[in-house]
CSV table of C-alpha atoms in Angstrom, one decimal:
chain,number,residue,atom,x,y,z
A,3,MET,CA,12.5,46.6,-49.6
A,4,ASP,CA,15.6,46.4,-47.5
A,5,LEU,CA,17.5,43.2,-48.3
A,6,ARG,CA,19.8,41.6,-45.8
A,7,ILE,CA,21.9,38.5,-45.8
A,8,PHE,CA,21.5,36.2,-42.7
A,9,THR,CA,24.0,33.4,-41.9
A,10,GLU,CA,24.0,30.5,-39.5
A,11,PRO,CA,27.7,29.9,-38.8
A,12,GLN,CA,27.1,27.4,-36.0
A,13,GLN,CA,26.4,25.0,-38.9
A,14,GLY,CA,30.1,25.2,-39.9
A,15,ALA,CA,31.9,28.4,-40.8
A,16,SER,CA,35.2,30.1,-39.9
A,17,TYR,CA,35.7,33.8,-39.5
A,18,ASP,CA,37.3,33.9,-43.0
A,19,ASP,CA,34.2,32.2,-44.4
A,20,LEU,CA,32.0,34.9,-42.9
A,21,LEU,CA,34.3,37.6,-44.0
A,22,ARG,CA,34.0,36.5,-47.6
A,23,VAL,CA,30.2,36.4,-47.4
A,24,ALA,CA,30.1,39.9,-45.7
A,25,LYS,CA,32.3,41.4,-48.4
A,26,THR,CA,30.2,39.9,-51.1
A,27,THR,CA,27.1,41.2,-49.3
A,28,GLU,CA,28.6,44.7,-49.4
A,29,ASP,CA,29.8,44.5,-52.9
A,30,ALA,CA,26.5,43.2,-54.3
A,31,GLY,CA,24.5,46.1,-52.8
A,32,TYR,CA,22.7,44.4,-49.9
A,33,ASP,CA,21.7,46.5,-46.9
A,34,ALA,CA,23.2,44.4,-44.1
A,35,PHE,CA,25.0,41.3,-43.0
A,36,PHE,CA,23.6,39.4,-40.0
A,37,ARG,CA,24.5,36.2,-38.2
A,38,SER,CA,22.9,34.0,-35.6
A,39,ASP,CA,24.2,33.8,-32.1
A,40,HIS,CA,24.5,30.0,-31.4
A,41,PHE,CA,27.3,27.8,-30.0
A,42,LEU,CA,26.0,24.4,-31.2
A,43,LYS,CA,25.1,23.0,-34.6
A,44,MET,CA,21.6,21.9,-35.4
A,45,GLY,CA,20.7,18.8,-37.4
A,46,ASP,CA,23.1,16.8,-39.5
A,47,ALA,CA,25.7,19.6,-40.3
A,48,SER,CA,29.3,18.9,-39.2
A,49,GLY,CA,29.6,22.2,-37.3
A,50,LEU,CA,33.3,22.3,-38.2
A,51,PRO,CA,35.5,24.0,-37.4
A,52,GLY,CA,33.4,24.9,-34.4
A,53,PRO,CA,31.4,27.9,-33.2
A,54,THR,CA,32.4,31.5,-33.6
A,55,ASP,CA,31.3,34.2,-31.1
A,56,ALA,CA,28.8,36.6,-32.7
A,57,TRP,CA,30.1,39.8,-31.3
A,58,ILE,CA,33.8,39.0,-31.8
A,59,THR,CA,32.8,38.2,-35.4
A,60,LEU,CA,31.0,41.5,-35.9
A,61,ALA,CA,33.8,43.4,-34.3
A,62,GLY,CA,36.1,42.0,-37.0
A,63,LEU,CA,33.7,42.7,-39.8
A,64,ALA,CA,33.2,46.2,-38.5
A,65,ARG,CA,36.8,47.0,-39.4
A,66,GLU,CA,36.7,45.1,-42.7
A,67,THR,CA,33.5,46.5,-44.2
A,68,SER,CA,32.5,50.1,-44.7
A,69,ARG,CA,28.8,50.4,-45.6
A,70,ILE,CA,26.6,47.5,-44.6
A,71,ARG,CA,24.7,47.3,-41.4
A,72,LEU,CA,25.8,44.5,-39.0
A,73,GLY,CA,23.8,42.6,-36.4
A,74,THR,CA,22.5,39.4,-34.9
A,75,LEU,CA,19.3,37.4,-35.3
A,76,VAL,CA,19.3,37.1,-32.4
A,77,THR,CA,21.7,37.5,-29.4
A,78,SER,CA,20.5,35.2,-26.6
A,79,ALA,CA,19.9,36.8,-23.3
A,80,THR,CA,21.1,33.7,-21.5
A,81,PHE,CA,24.7,33.9,-22.9
A,82,ARG,CA,26.0,37.2,-21.4
A,83,HIS,CA,25.5,39.4,-18.4
A,84,PRO,CA,23.5,42.5,-19.7
A,85,SER,CA,26.2,45.0,-18.5
A,86,VAL,CA,28.9,43.1,-20.3
A,87,LEU,CA,26.8,42.8,-23.4
A,88,ALA,CA,26.0,46.5,-23.4
A,89,ILE,CA,29.7,47.2,-23.4
A,90,SER,CA,30.4,44.8,-26.2
A,91,VAL,CA,27.7,46.0,-28.5
A,92,ALA,CA,28.5,49.7,-27.9
A,93,GLN,CA,32.1,49.0,-28.7
A,94,VAL,CA,31.3,47.2,-32.0
A,95,ASP,CA,29.0,50.1,-32.8
A,96,GLN,CA,31.9,52.5,-32.3
A,97,MET,CA,34.2,50.3,-34.3
A,98,SER,CA,31.7,50.2,-37.2
A,99,GLY,CA,31.0,53.9,-37.2
A,100,GLY,CA,27.4,53.4,-36.1
A,101,ARG,CA,26.3,50.4,-38.2
A,102,VAL,CA,25.2,48.0,-35.6
A,103,GLU,CA,21.6,46.7,-35.2
A,104,PHE,CA,21.0,44.7,-32.0
A,105,GLY,CA,18.8,41.7,-32.4
A,106,PHE,CA,17.9,40.3,-28.9
A,107,GLY,CA,15.9,37.3,-27.7
A,108,ALA,CA,15.2,35.4,-24.5
A,109,GLY,CA,17.1,32.2,-25.6
A,110,TRP,CA,15.7,28.8,-26.5
A,111,PHE,CA,18.0,26.0,-27.7
A,112,ASP,CA,18.1,23.5,-24.8
A,113,ASP,CA,20.9,21.3,-26.2
A,114,GLU,CA,23.2,24.2,-26.7
A,115,HIS,CA,22.9,25.3,-23.1
A,116,THR,CA,23.5,21.8,-21.8
A,117,ALA,CA,26.5,21.3,-24.0
A,118,TYR,CA,28.2,24.5,-22.8
A,119,GLY,CA,26.9,24.5,-19.2
A,120,ILE,CA,24.8,27.6,-19.6
A,121,ALA,CA,21.7,27.9,-17.5
A,122,LEU,CA,18.4,28.0,-19.4
A,123,PRO,CA,15.6,28.9,-16.9
A,124,GLU,CA,12.0,27.9,-17.5
A,125,VAL,CA,10.1,30.2,-19.8
A,126,ARG,CA,8.5,32.6,-17.3
A,127,GLU,CA,11.8,33.3,-15.5
A,128,ARG,CA,13.6,33.5,-18.9
A,129,PHE,CA,11.3,36.3,-20.0
A,130,ASP,CA,11.6,38.0,-16.6
A,131,ARG,CA,15.3,38.0,-17.1
A,132,PHE,CA,15.0,39.1,-20.7
A,133,THR,CA,12.8,42.1,-19.6
A,134,GLU,CA,15.4,43.2,-17.0
A,135,GLN,CA,18.2,42.8,-19.5
A,136,LEU,CA,16.3,45.1,-22.0
A,137,GLU,CA,15.8,47.6,-19.2
A,138,ILE,CA,19.5,47.5,-18.2
A,139,ILE,CA,21.0,47.6,-21.7
A,140,THR,CA,18.9,50.4,-22.9
A,141,GLY,CA,19.2,52.2,-19.6
A,142,LEU,CA,23.0,52.1,-19.8
A,143,TRP,CA,23.2,53.3,-23.3
A,144,GLU,CA,20.7,56.2,-22.7
A,145,THR,CA,22.2,57.5,-19.5
A,146,PRO,CA,23.8,60.9,-20.3
A,147,ILE,CA,27.6,61.0,-20.2
A,148,GLY,CA,28.7,62.1,-16.8
A,149,GLY,CA,25.6,60.5,-15.2
A,150,THR,CA,25.3,57.1,-13.5
A,151,PHE,CA,22.9,54.3,-13.8
A,152,ASP,CA,21.3,52.3,-11.0
A,153,TYR,CA,19.0,49.3,-11.3
A,154,GLN,CA,17.3,47.1,-8.8
A,155,GLY,CA,15.5,44.1,-10.3
A,156,LYS,CA,14.7,40.6,-9.2
A,157,HIS,CA,17.6,39.1,-11.1
A,158,TYR,CA,20.1,41.9,-11.6
A,159,GLU,CA,21.3,44.9,-9.5
A,160,LEU,CA,23.6,47.7,-10.7
A,161,SER,CA,24.8,50.5,-8.4
A,162,GLY,CA,26.6,53.7,-9.6
A,163,SER,CA,27.5,52.4,-13.0
A,164,PRO,CA,29.2,55.0,-15.2
A,165,ALA,CA,27.2,53.6,-18.1
A,166,LEU,CA,30.1,53.6,-20.5
A,167,PRO,CA,31.0,53.2,-23.3
A,168,LYS,CA,28.3,54.8,-25.4
A,169,PRO,CA,27.4,53.4,-28.8
A,170,ALA,CA,28.1,55.6,-31.8
A,171,GLN,CA,24.4,55.8,-32.6
A,172,SER,CA,22.4,58.1,-30.3
A,173,PRO,CA,20.6,57.3,-28.1
A,174,ARG,CA,21.3,53.7,-29.0
A,175,PRO,CA,21.5,51.2,-31.9
A,176,PRO,CA,18.2,50.0,-33.3
A,177,LEU,CA,16.8,47.1,-31.3
A,178,ILE,CA,15.2,44.1,-33.0
A,179,ILE,CA,12.8,41.7,-31.2
A,180,GLY,CA,11.0,38.8,-32.7
A,181,GLY,CA,9.1,35.6,-32.1
A,182,SER,CA,5.7,34.1,-31.9
A,183,GLY,CA,4.7,34.7,-28.2
A,184,LYS,CA,1.2,36.2,-28.1
A,185,LYS,CA,1.5,38.5,-25.1
A,186,ARG,CA,4.9,39.3,-23.6
A,187,THR,CA,6.8,39.3,-26.9
A,188,PRO,CA,4.5,41.9,-28.5
A,189,ALA,CA,4.5,44.0,-25.3
A,190,LEU,CA,8.3,44.1,-25.2
A,191,ALA,CA,8.6,44.9,-28.8
A,192,ALA,CA,6.1,47.8,-28.4
A,193,ARG,CA,8.1,49.1,-25.5
A,194,PHE,CA,11.7,48.7,-26.8
A,195,ALA,CA,12.0,47.7,-30.4
A,196,GLN,CA,12.6,49.6,-33.6
A,197,GLU,CA,12.0,46.4,-35.6
A,198,PHE,CA,9.9,43.2,-35.2
A,199,ASN,CA,11.2,40.1,-37.0
A,200,LEU,CA,9.4,36.9,-37.8
A,201,PRO,CA,11.7,34.1,-39.0
A,202,PHE,CA,10.5,31.2,-41.2
A,203,THR,CA,6.8,31.9,-40.8
A,204,ASP,CA,3.9,31.7,-43.3
A,205,ALA,CA,2.2,35.0,-44.3
A,206,THR,CA,-1.0,34.4,-42.4
A,207,THR,CA,0.7,33.6,-39.1
A,208,ALA,CA,3.1,36.6,-39.6
A,209,ALA,CA,0.3,39.0,-40.3
A,210,THR,CA,-1.5,37.9,-37.1
A,211,GLN,CA,1.6,38.4,-35.0
A,212,PHE,CA,2.4,41.8,-36.6
A,213,ALA,CA,-1.2,42.8,-35.7
A,214,ARG,CA,-0.5,41.9,-32.0
A,215,VAL,CA,2.6,44.0,-32.0
A,216,ALA,CA,0.7,47.0,-33.5
A,217,ALA,CA,-2.1,46.6,-30.9
A,218,ALA,CA,0.5,46.5,-28.1
A,219,ALA,CA,2.1,49.6,-29.4
A,220,GLU,CA,-1.2,51.4,-29.6
A,221,ALA,CA,-2.0,50.3,-26.0
A,222,ILE,CA,1.0,52.3,-24.7
A,223,GLY,CA,0.5,55.3,-27.0
A,224,ARG,CA,3.2,54.4,-29.5
A,225,ASN,CA,2.7,54.7,-33.3
A,226,PRO,CA,2.9,51.1,-34.7
A,227,ALA,CA,4.5,52.6,-37.9
A,228,GLU,CA,7.6,53.3,-35.8
A,229,ILE,CA,8.3,49.5,-35.7
A,230,THR,CA,9.7,48.1,-38.9
A,231,ARG,CA,8.1,44.8,-40.0
A,232,SER,CA,10.6,42.2,-41.2
A,233,ALA,CA,10.9,38.5,-42.0
A,234,ALA,CA,13.6,35.9,-42.5
A,235,GLN,CA,13.3,33.2,-45.1
A,236,VAL,CA,15.6,30.6,-46.4
A,237,LEU,CA,16.8,31.2,-50.0
A,238,CYS,CA,17.4,28.6,-52.7
A,239,LEU,CA,17.6,30.5,-56.0
A,240,GLY,CA,18.7,29.2,-59.4
A,241,ARG,CA,18.8,30.3,-63.0
A,242,ASN,CA,16.9,27.2,-64.0
A,243,ASP,CA,15.3,24.1,-62.3
A,244,ALA,CA,18.6,22.2,-62.4
A,245,GLU,CA,20.5,24.9,-60.5
A,246,VAL,CA,17.7,25.2,-57.9
A,247,ALA,CA,17.8,21.4,-57.4
A,248,ARG,CA,21.6,21.5,-57.0
A,249,ARG,CA,21.4,24.3,-54.4
A,250,ALA,CA,18.7,22.5,-52.5
A,251,ALA,CA,20.8,19.3,-52.4
A,252,ALA,CA,23.8,21.2,-51.1
A,253,ILE,CA,21.9,22.2,-48.0
A,254,GLY,CA,20.1,18.9,-47.6
A,255,ARG,CA,16.6,20.1,-48.5
A,256,GLU,CA,14.0,19.2,-51.0
A,257,VAL,CA,13.0,21.8,-53.7
A,258,GLU,CA,9.2,21.4,-53.1
A,259,GLU,CA,9.6,21.7,-49.3
A,260,LEU,CA,11.7,24.9,-49.8
A,261,LYS,CA,9.0,26.3,-52.1
A,262,ARG,CA,6.4,25.7,-49.4
A,263,ASN,CA,8.5,27.0,-46.5
A,264,GLY,CA,10.9,29.5,-48.0
A,265,LEU,CA,12.0,31.3,-51.1
A,266,ALA,CA,12.9,28.8,-53.8
A,267,GLY,CA,12.9,28.6,-57.5
A,268,THR,CA,13.9,30.7,-60.5
A,269,PRO,CA,14.3,34.5,-60.2
A,270,ALA,CA,10.7,35.0,-61.5
A,271,GLU,CA,9.3,32.5,-59.0
A,272,VAL,CA,11.2,34.1,-56.1
A,273,VAL,CA,10.1,37.6,-57.1
A,274,ASP,CA,6.5,36.4,-57.1
A,275,ALA,CA,6.8,34.6,-53.8
A,276,ILE,CA,8.3,37.7,-52.1
A,277,GLY,CA,5.6,39.9,-53.6
A,278,ARG,CA,2.8,37.7,-52.3
A,279,TYR,CA,4.5,37.6,-48.8
A,280,ARG,CA,4.9,41.3,-48.7
A,281,ALA,CA,1.3,41.9,-49.8
A,282,GLY,CA,0.1,39.6,-47.0
A,283,THR,CA,2.2,40.9,-44.2
A,284,GLY,CA,3.3,44.5,-44.9
A,285,ILE,CA,7.0,43.7,-44.5
A,286,ASN,CA,9.5,46.2,-45.9
A,287,ARG,CA,12.7,44.3,-44.8
A,288,LEU,CA,13.7,40.8,-45.7
A,289,TYR,CA,16.5,38.6,-44.3
A,290,LEU,CA,17.7,36.0,-46.8
A,291,GLN,CA,19.0,32.9,-44.9
A,292,ILE,CA,22.0,31.6,-46.8
A,293,LEU,CA,23.0,28.1,-45.6
A,294,ASP,CA,25.8,27.3,-48.1
A,295,LEU,CA,28.4,29.9,-47.3
A,296,THR,CA,30.8,28.7,-50.0
A,297,ASP,CA,28.3,29.6,-52.8
A,298,LEU,CA,28.9,33.4,-53.3
A,299,ASP,CA,27.3,33.2,-56.7
A,300,HIS,CA,24.0,32.6,-55.0
A,301,LEU,CA,24.2,36.1,-53.4
A,302,GLU,CA,25.2,37.7,-56.6
A,303,LEU,CA,22.4,36.1,-58.6
A,304,PHE,CA,19.7,37.3,-56.2
A,305,ALA,CA,21.2,40.8,-56.3
A,306,ALA,CA,21.3,40.9,-60.1
A,307,GLU,CA,18.1,39.0,-61.0
A,308,VAL,CA,15.7,39.4,-58.1
A,309,ALA,CA,16.5,42.6,-56.2
A,310,PRO,CA,15.9,45.0,-59.1
A,311,HIS,CA,12.3,43.8,-59.3
A,312,LEU,CA,11.3,44.3,-55.7
A,313,GLY,CA,11.0,48.1,-55.7
């Protein structure tokens, strides 16, 4: 089981906060550090000191870490032109020595787009644009050095692009797609993704969606086993019930709700919850959503008391 730390810095975190979490992630033996790509807080959080850009953050972390994988869950296709995004991600991959994983989605948070004046098309057009962006980004990365890349779509047109720079990983960084859409999302994952992620979803729902992705892969002649199954779940771990309750209160959640909808409890309870979820879904990668970024002991406790029991 690959274990990854997943942060939500739009809720309130500076680069230095994220750096401390990333270094703890690396030192504690986790596989990767991921962050969301959002510009507006959600819920009652303060959001202070304000949003940080996902790819600027990861560029900094690329130079201040040495082992962990780095990525987004997920970059919004509405935020950046695909050609510019391809350049940014390729550069961060070079800066990290080939440790980037590219989580990519169509975009969804209406209030965020309104607050920053970013267009959010209706769903059909959004997925049309997302598809073209996937074609462009992967096409730019996979074009041989010395060649050029042309693209003619409904929403984007490229002519004679030198398709540079290239990522360190060849032919490109692993691409992560996720979500609950029943048709277009599985089809895009089958075509482009190395990983399919389901965040904050119960095991039965997740298993059904993973089956759709597998069927879509088989329909185009791809082995479904080539697509890693992963999940993201909020973590609230404590050595005893009092510590679990303290950590739940720190993120404004109730213990029983977290036990129903995430990974909460003592180490033994969380090991059992992960085992049941893995048995029901076939995941072999888990993103632990950490909402209190000041509580580094939380990460260390999971690494010491839960991770060794997951195999």
